[in-house]
Coordinates of C-alpha atoms in Angstrom, one line a residue:
Chain A
M1047 CA 92.0 130.8 -64.3
A1048 CA 91.0 133.8 -66.3
T1049 CA 88.7 136.4 -64.7
T1050 CA 85.4 136.7 -66.4
T1051 CA 82.8 139.5 -66.6
R1052 CA 80.6 137.4 -64.2
D1053 CA 83.5 137.3 -61.7
I1054 CA 83.7 141.1 -61.8
L1055 CA 80.0 141.5 -61.3
L1056 CA 80.2 139.3 -58.2
F1057 CA 83.2 141.1 -56.6
I1058 CA 82.5 141.9 -53.0
P1059 CA 82.7 145.7 -53.3
N1060 CA 80.3 145.5 -56.2
L1061 CA 77.9 143.3 -54.2
I1062 CA 78.0 146.0 -51.6
G1063 CA 77.3 148.5 -54.4
Y1064 CA 74.1 146.6 -55.4
V1065 CA 72.9 146.7 -51.8
R1066 CA 73.5 150.5 -51.8
I1067 CA 71.4 150.8 -54.9
V1068 CA 68.5 148.8 -53.4
L1069 CA 68.6 150.9 -50.3
A1070 CA 68.7 154.1 -52.3
I1071 CA 65.6 153.0 -54.2
F1072 CA 63.8 152.1 -51.0
S1073 CA 64.8 155.5 -49.6
A1074 CA 63.4 157.2 -52.6
Y1075 CA 60.2 155.3 -52.3
Y1076 CA 59.7 156.3 -48.7
M1077 CA 61.0 159.8 -49.1
P1078 CA 57.7 161.7 -49.7
F1079 CA 55.9 160.4 -46.7
D1080 CA 58.0 158.2 -44.2
Y1081 CA 61.0 160.2 -43.1
V1082 CA 62.1 157.6 -40.6
K1083 CA 62.4 154.7 -43.1
A1084 CA 63.7 157.0 -45.8
S1085 CA 66.5 158.4 -43.5
F1086 CA 67.4 154.9 -42.3
C1087 CA 67.8 153.5 -45.8
Y1088 CA 69.7 156.6 -47.0
A1089 CA 72.0 156.6 -44.0
I1090 CA 72.9 152.9 -44.4
S1091 CA 73.5 153.5 -48.1
V1092 CA 76.0 156.3 -47.2
A1093 CA 77.6 154.1 -44.5
L1094 CA 78.1 151.3 -47.0
D1095 CA 79.8 153.8 -49.3
A1096 CA 82.6 154.0 -46.8
I1097 CA 82.8 150.2 -46.6
D1098 CA 82.9 149.3 -50.3
G1099 CA 86.1 151.3 -50.9
H1100 CA 87.8 149.5 -48.0
A1101 CA 86.5 146.2 -49.3
A1102 CA 87.9 146.9 -52.7
R1103 CA 91.4 147.5 -51.3
A1104 CA 91.3 144.7 -48.8
F1105 CA 90.3 142.1 -51.3
N1106 CA 92.2 143.7 -54.2
Q1107 CA 88.9 143.9 -56.1
G1108 CA 89.1 147.5 -57.3
T1109 CA 87.5 147.8 -60.7
K1110 CA 86.5 150.6 -63.1
F1111 CA 83.0 149.2 -63.0
G1112 CA 82.9 149.4 -59.2
A1113 CA 84.3 153.0 -59.1
M1114 CA 81.7 154.1 -61.6
L1115 CA 78.9 152.3 -59.8
D1116 CA 79.9 154.1 -56.6
Q1117 CA 79.9 157.5 -58.3
L1118 CA 76.6 156.9 -60.0
T1119 CA 74.9 155.7 -56.9
D1120 CA 76.1 158.9 -55.0
R1121 CA 74.8 161.1 -57.8
A1122 CA 71.5 159.2 -58.1
S1123 CA 70.7 159.2 -54.4
T1124 CA 71.5 163.0 -54.2
A1125 CA 69.3 163.5 -57.2
T1126 CA 66.3 161.6 -55.6
L1127 CA 66.7 163.7 -52.4
V1128 CA 66.8 167.0 -54.4
M1129 CA 63.8 165.9 -56.4
T1130 CA 61.8 165.3 -53.2
L1131 CA 62.9 168.7 -51.9
S1132 CA 61.4 170.2 -55.1
Y1133 CA 58.1 168.9 -54.1
F1134 CA 58.5 170.0 -50.5
Y1135 CA 59.8 173.5 -51.3
P1136 CA 58.2 174.4 -54.7
K1137 CA 59.3 178.0 -54.3
Y1138 CA 62.9 177.0 -54.6
V1139 CA 62.5 174.6 -57.6
F1140 CA 64.8 176.7 -59.8
L1141 CA 67.6 176.8 -57.3
L1142 CA 67.3 173.1 -56.6
Q1143 CA 67.3 172.4 -60.4
M1144 CA 70.4 174.4 -60.9
S1145 CA 72.1 172.8 -57.9
L1146 CA 71.4 169.3 -59.1
V1147 CA 72.3 170.0 -62.7
I1148 CA 75.7 171.5 -61.6
D1149 CA 76.3 168.4 -59.4
I1150 CA 75.6 165.9 -62.1
V1151 CA 77.3 167.6 -65.0
S1152 CA 80.4 168.6 -63.1
H1153 CA 81.0 165.1 -61.9
W1154 CA 80.2 163.6 -65.3
M1155 CA 82.6 165.9 -67.2
H1156 CA 85.3 165.5 -64.6
L1157 CA 85.1 161.8 -64.7
H1158 CA 85.0 161.4 -68.4
V1159 CA 87.9 163.7 -69.0
S1160 CA 90.0 162.1 -66.4
I1161 CA 89.7 158.6 -68.0
M1162 CA 90.5 159.9 -71.5
K1163 CA 93.9 159.0 -72.9
G1164 CA 96.1 162.0 -73.2
S1165 CA 94.5 164.1 -70.5
S1166 CA 96.7 165.7 -67.9
H1167 CA 95.7 167.2 -64.6
K1168 CA 97.3 170.5 -65.3
S1169 CA 95.0 173.1 -66.7
M1170 CA 94.4 176.8 -66.3
G1171 CA 96.9 176.8 -63.5
L1172 CA 94.1 175.5 -61.3
D1173 CA 96.5 173.3 -59.5
S1174 CA 98.5 176.3 -58.3
N1175 CA 95.4 177.7 -56.7
P1176 CA 95.9 176.8 -53.0
I1177 CA 92.2 176.3 -52.3
M1178 CA 91.7 174.0 -55.3
K1179 CA 94.9 172.1 -54.5
L1180 CA 93.6 171.5 -51.0
Y1181 CA 90.3 170.2 -52.3
Y1182 CA 92.0 167.9 -54.7
T1183 CA 94.6 166.5 -52.4
S1184 CA 93.2 166.6 -48.9
R1185 CA 90.8 163.7 -48.2
P1186 CA 89.5 165.3 -44.9
V1187 CA 88.7 168.5 -46.8
L1188 CA 86.9 166.6 -49.6
F1189 CA 85.0 164.5 -47.0
F1190 CA 84.1 167.6 -45.0
M1191 CA 82.7 169.4 -48.2
C1192 CA 80.7 166.4 -49.3
A1193 CA 79.3 165.7 -45.9
G1194 CA 78.4 169.4 -45.3
N1195 CA 76.7 169.4 -48.7
E1196 CA 74.6 166.3 -47.9
V1197 CA 73.8 167.6 -44.4
F1198 CA 72.3 170.7 -45.9
Y1199 CA 69.9 168.8 -48.1
S1200 CA 69.2 166.3 -45.3
M1201 CA 68.3 169.1 -42.9
L1202 CA 66.0 170.7 -45.4
Y1203 CA 64.3 167.3 -45.8
L1204 CA 63.9 166.5 -42.1
L1205 CA 62.7 170.0 -41.3
Y1206 CA 59.8 169.5 -43.5
F1207 CA 58.5 166.8 -41.1
I1208 CA 59.8 167.8 -37.7
E1209 CA 61.4 170.7 -35.8
G1210 CA 63.7 168.2 -34.2
P1211 CA 65.5 168.4 -30.8
I1212 CA 65.6 171.8 -29.1
V1213 CA 68.6 172.6 -27.0
F1214 CA 68.8 175.9 -25.1
G1215 CA 65.9 177.2 -27.1
V1216 CA 67.6 176.5 -30.4
S1217 CA 66.6 173.9 -33.0
I1218 CA 69.5 171.6 -33.6
L1219 CA 68.4 170.8 -37.1
R1220 CA 68.1 174.4 -38.0
V1221 CA 71.6 175.1 -36.6
F1222 CA 73.0 172.3 -38.8
L1223 CA 71.1 173.8 -41.7
F1224 CA 72.6 177.3 -41.3
V1225 CA 76.1 176.0 -40.7
S1226 CA 76.0 173.7 -43.7
F1227 CA 74.6 176.2 -46.0
P1228 CA 77.9 178.0 -46.8
I1229 CA 79.5 174.5 -47.3
M1230 CA 76.8 173.6 -49.8
A1231 CA 77.3 176.9 -51.5
A1232 CA 81.1 176.5 -51.6
K1233 CA 80.9 173.0 -52.9
T1234 CA 78.5 174.1 -55.7
F1235 CA 80.9 176.9 -56.6
I1236 CA 83.8 174.5 -56.7
S1237 CA 81.8 172.0 -58.8
L1238 CA 81.3 174.8 -61.3
I1239 CA 85.0 175.4 -61.5
H1240 CA 85.6 171.7 -61.9
L1241 CA 83.1 171.8 -64.8
I1242 CA 84.9 174.6 -66.5
D1243 CA 88.3 173.1 -65.9
A1244 CA 87.2 169.7 -67.3
S1245 CA 85.7 171.4 -70.4
I1246 CA 88.9 173.3 -71.1
R1247 CA 91.0 170.1 -70.7
L1248 CA 88.7 168.2 -73.0
C1249 CA 89.0 171.0 -75.6
A1250 CA 92.7 170.8 -75.3
I1251 CA 92.6 167.0 -76.0
D1252 CA 90.4 167.7 -79.0
A1253 CA 92.8 170.3 -80.3
E1254 CA 95.8 168.0 -79.8
E1255 CA 94.1 165.2 -81.8
R1256 CA 93.3 167.6 -84.6
N1257 CA 96.9 168.8 -84.8
K1258 CA 98.2 165.2 -84.7
S1259 CA 96.0 164.2 -87.6
N1260 CA 96.9 167.3 -89.7
Chain B
M1291 CA 97.6 175.0 -85.1
V1292 CA 94.3 174.4 -83.4
T1293 CA 94.1 175.4 -79.7
G1294 CA 91.8 174.4 -77.0
R1295 CA 90.3 177.8 -77.1
D1296 CA 89.5 177.3 -80.8
V1297 CA 87.6 174.2 -79.9
L1298 CA 85.7 176.0 -77.2
L1299 CA 84.6 178.5 -79.9
F1300 CA 83.6 176.0 -82.6
I1301 CA 80.3 176.8 -84.1
P1302 CA 78.5 173.7 -82.9
N1303 CA 79.8 174.3 -79.4
L1304 CA 78.5 177.9 -79.5
I1305 CA 75.2 176.5 -80.5
G1306 CA 75.6 174.2 -77.5
Y1307 CA 76.1 177.1 -75.1
A1308 CA 73.0 178.7 -76.5
R1309 CA 71.1 175.5 -75.8
I1310 CA 72.2 175.6 -72.2
V1311 CA 71.1 179.2 -71.8
F1312 CA 67.7 178.4 -73.3
G1313 CA 67.5 175.4 -71.0
I1314 CA 68.2 177.4 -67.9
A1315 CA 65.7 180.1 -69.0
S1316 CA 63.1 177.3 -69.6
A1317 CA 63.7 176.1 -66.0
Y1318 CA 63.3 179.6 -64.7
Y1319 CA 59.9 180.0 -66.3
M1320 CA 58.7 176.5 -65.8
P1321 CA 56.8 176.9 -62.5
N1322 CA 54.7 179.8 -63.7
D1323 CA 54.9 180.9 -67.3
Y1324 CA 54.3 177.9 -69.5
V1325 CA 54.4 179.9 -72.7
K1326 CA 57.9 181.2 -72.2
A1327 CA 59.0 177.9 -70.7
S1328 CA 57.7 175.9 -73.7
F1329 CA 59.2 178.3 -76.1
C1330 CA 62.7 178.1 -74.5
Y1331 CA 62.4 174.3 -74.1
A1332 CA 61.4 173.8 -77.7
T1333 CA 64.2 176.0 -78.9
T1334 CA 66.7 173.8 -77.2
F1335 CA 65.4 170.9 -79.4
V1336 CA 65.5 172.9 -82.5
L1337 CA 69.1 174.0 -81.8
D1338 CA 69.9 170.3 -81.1
E1339 CA 69.1 169.6 -84.7
F1340 CA 71.5 172.3 -85.9
D1341 CA 74.5 171.6 -83.7
G1342 CA 75.0 168.2 -85.2
R1343 CA 74.6 169.5 -88.7
A1344 CA 76.9 172.4 -88.1
A1345 CA 79.6 170.1 -86.7
R1346 CA 79.5 168.0 -89.9
A1347 CA 79.2 171.0 -92.2
F1348 CA 82.1 172.9 -90.7
N1349 CA 84.1 169.8 -89.9
Q1350 CA 84.0 170.8 -86.3
E1351 CA 83.1 167.6 -84.5
S1352 CA 84.8 167.2 -81.1
K1353 CA 84.6 165.0 -78.0
F1354 CA 83.8 168.1 -76.1
G1355 CA 80.9 168.9 -78.4
A1356 CA 79.5 165.3 -78.1
I1357 CA 79.6 165.4 -74.3
L1358 CA 78.1 168.9 -74.3
D1359 CA 75.2 167.7 -76.4
L1360 CA 74.6 164.6 -74.4
T1361 CA 74.7 166.3 -71.0
T1362 CA 72.5 169.2 -72.2
D1363 CA 69.9 166.7 -73.3
R1364 CA 70.0 164.9 -69.9
I1365 CA 69.8 168.1 -67.9
T1366 CA 66.9 169.5 -69.8
S1367 CA 65.1 166.2 -69.1
V1368 CA 66.0 166.4 -65.4
M1369 CA 64.7 169.9 -65.0
M1370 CA 61.4 168.9 -66.6
Q1371 CA 61.1 165.9 -64.4
M1372 CA 61.8 168.0 -61.3
M1373 CA 59.1 170.3 -62.3
L1374 CA 56.7 167.4 -62.7
C1375 CA 57.5 166.3 -59.2
V1376 CA 56.0 169.6 -58.0
F1377 CA 52.9 169.3 -60.2
Y1378 CA 52.2 165.6 -59.7
P1379 CA 53.5 164.8 -56.2
D1380 CA 51.8 161.4 -56.2
Y1381 CA 54.2 160.2 -58.9
V1382 CA 57.5 161.6 -57.4
F1383 CA 58.9 158.0 -57.1
L1384 CA 58.2 157.2 -60.7
F1385 CA 59.8 160.5 -61.9
Q1386 CA 62.8 159.8 -59.7
M1387 CA 63.2 156.3 -61.1
S1388 CA 62.7 157.4 -64.7
M1389 CA 65.3 160.2 -64.2
V1390 CA 67.8 157.9 -62.5
I1391 CA 67.5 155.2 -65.3
D1392 CA 67.9 157.9 -68.0
I1393 CA 71.0 159.5 -66.4
G1394 CA 72.5 156.2 -65.2
A1395 CA 72.2 154.5 -68.6
H1396 CA 73.7 157.3 -70.5
W1397 CA 76.4 157.8 -67.9
I1398 CA 77.5 154.2 -67.8
F1399 CA 77.3 153.8 -71.6
M1400 CA 79.4 156.8 -72.2
H1401 CA 81.9 155.7 -69.6
A1402 CA 82.2 152.2 -71.1
S1403 CA 82.6 153.6 -74.6
T1404 CA 85.2 156.1 -73.5
T1405 CA 87.2 153.5 -71.6
S1406 CA 87.1 151.0 -74.4
G1407 CA 88.0 153.8 -76.9
L1408 CA 85.0 152.9 -79.0
G1409 CA 82.6 155.6 -80.1
H1410 CA 79.4 156.0 -78.2
K1411 CA 77.3 155.0 -81.2
A1412 CA 79.6 152.4 -82.5
M1413 CA 79.2 150.3 -79.5
A1414 CA 75.7 149.1 -79.9
K1415 CA 76.3 147.7 -83.4
E1416 CA 77.2 144.3 -82.3
T1417 CA 74.8 142.8 -79.8
N1418 CA 71.2 143.4 -78.8
P1419 CA 68.9 143.7 -81.9
I1420 CA 66.7 146.3 -80.4
L1421 CA 69.7 148.5 -79.5
R1422 CA 71.0 147.9 -83.0
L1423 CA 67.7 149.1 -84.4
Y1424 CA 67.8 152.1 -82.1
Y1425 CA 71.2 153.2 -83.4
T1426 CA 70.8 152.3 -87.1
S1427 CA 67.3 153.4 -87.8
E1428 CA 67.2 157.2 -87.6
S1429 CA 63.4 157.2 -87.6
F1430 CA 63.1 154.7 -84.8
L1431 CA 65.4 156.7 -82.6
T1432 CA 63.7 160.0 -83.5
T1433 CA 60.3 158.6 -82.8
L1434 CA 61.3 157.2 -79.5
C1435 CA 63.1 160.4 -78.3
L1436 CA 60.4 162.7 -79.5
G1437 CA 57.6 160.5 -78.1
N1438 CA 59.4 160.3 -74.8
E1439 CA 59.7 164.1 -74.6
F1440 CA 56.1 164.6 -75.7
F1441 CA 54.9 162.5 -72.8
Y1442 CA 56.5 164.7 -70.2
S1443 CA 55.7 167.9 -72.1
M1444 CA 52.0 166.9 -72.2
L1445 CA 52.0 166.2 -68.5
Y1446 CA 53.6 169.7 -68.1
L1447 CA 51.1 171.5 -70.3
L1448 CA 48.1 169.7 -68.9
H1449 CA 48.9 171.2 -65.5
F1450 CA 48.1 174.6 -66.9
I1451 CA 45.6 174.2 -69.6
E1452 CA 43.1 171.6 -71.0
G1453 CA 44.2 172.6 -74.5
P1454 CA 42.4 172.5 -77.8
V1455 CA 39.4 170.2 -78.1
V1456 CA 38.8 168.8 -81.6
F1457 CA 35.8 166.6 -82.5
G1458 CA 35.2 166.2 -78.7
M1459 CA 38.8 165.0 -78.2
N1460 CA 41.3 166.8 -76.0
I1461 CA 44.4 167.0 -78.2
L1462 CA 46.9 167.2 -75.4
R1463 CA 45.4 164.3 -73.6
M1464 CA 45.4 162.3 -76.8
F1465 CA 49.1 163.0 -77.3
L1466 CA 49.6 162.0 -73.7
Y1467 CA 48.0 158.6 -74.2
L1468 CA 49.7 158.0 -77.5
S1469 CA 53.2 158.9 -76.2
F1470 CA 52.9 156.9 -73.0
P1471 CA 53.9 153.6 -74.6
I1472 CA 56.7 155.3 -76.4
M1473 CA 58.0 156.7 -73.1
A1474 CA 57.7 153.2 -71.6
T1475 CA 59.6 151.7 -74.6
K1476 CA 62.4 154.3 -74.3
T1477 CA 62.7 153.6 -70.6
A1478 CA 63.0 149.9 -71.3
I1479 CA 65.6 150.6 -74.0
S1480 CA 67.6 152.7 -71.4
V1481 CA 67.6 149.7 -69.1
M1482 CA 69.0 147.6 -72.0
H1483 CA 71.7 150.2 -72.6
L1484 CA 72.5 150.1 -68.9
V1485 CA 72.8 146.3 -68.9
E1486 CA 74.9 146.4 -72.1
A1487 CA 77.2 149.0 -70.8
V1488 CA 77.7 147.2 -67.5
N1489 CA 78.7 144.1 -69.5
R1490 CA 81.2 146.1 -71.6
L1491 CA 82.7 147.8 -68.6
C1492 CA 83.1 144.5 -66.7
S1493 CA 84.7 142.8 -69.6
I1494 CA 87.2 145.6 -69.8
D1495 CA 87.9 145.1 -66.1
A1496 CA 88.3 141.4 -66.6
A1497 CA 90.6 141.8 -69.6
D1498 CA 92.8 144.3 -67.6
R1499 CA 93.1 141.8 -64.8
N1500 CA 93.9 138.9 -67.1
K1501 CA 96.5 141.0 -68.9
S1502 CA 98.3 141.9 -65.7
K1503 CA 98.3 138.3 -64.6
S1504 CA 100.0 137.0 -67.7

């Protein structure tokens, strides 16, 4: 029996994906005023992110649609958080805008270039750079960077409402904020490099196509 | 022989970089200096007219240029919406949803068209009559895009000034009310794009699976 579009839409990892979206929307709704409900929805959405990948592999239901849904939900939920932070910390609107823009555009470019035919991963000798190589190939490193990045924005969010638990005279939330700051900065920098790398690769593809048709 | 570097330096792409610079400058001035911010923001739109024409005039169209154009449009929108979150905090949720729909729809649509190999604008030709109108009628598309931008721009300006009053009517507010239904229509169309793109992507997934089964 042939697989239909409808089948794909109802694949288990994609159903999980829809739940993630609903939770993300609820989280956004509560964000400005109810940090408990907002954090709860946001956290579950992140937890489900870990599960949908496993489900895709377990049920052999990995799809382009699912992968893209996943990415987009990540970007959108980060975006809603950063937008709320603009309202909480208006002095830092410009920095938040730049950070969000870099996040969205770097992922967008990288994704589109990697699915284009004829694209290769080699460019600019970036792969020979040990730090970039680590980021690309080591899942724990990637996870650590992404988590650290999210923790930074989450701490900024929570600290607007509460000081949080104090241990030995130190605010735990603030500790996490300061520790995650360099991780957020590093990830933003790496995103910028990805963006430039993807742009260069795309231009190389464009050039190749022109030469082929001439 | 055309190189990647040549493509990076194509005239329409140079115009694209200028658009980015003006976009960033606009965001920098947005919180306080509405005159400079508006000037820079408007310039990005004027340049948007020229990069397409330049691409055709110099035969310098490229995939890179197309994505550059698309992402620049999206991020100038995002930056404006983030600013509006600060000015109209009661409506943060609506701005978040509007931004997410805008980015999400374009992202998925581009992804689906790249994956299928079909051009971004060629895709809508077949199905939804409203989307077909959107892509075939230049004036419909222009009206919707401009009207959409006007709505947010008016919200922005009205934070700073009441604006000129003519025959007892506040011009800025008038534009705001007139552009509101246009903004709503464009948002609805974005949702249609999203649904269309999801269908396309899932049918590609279904076709892939059926191919590998047979």
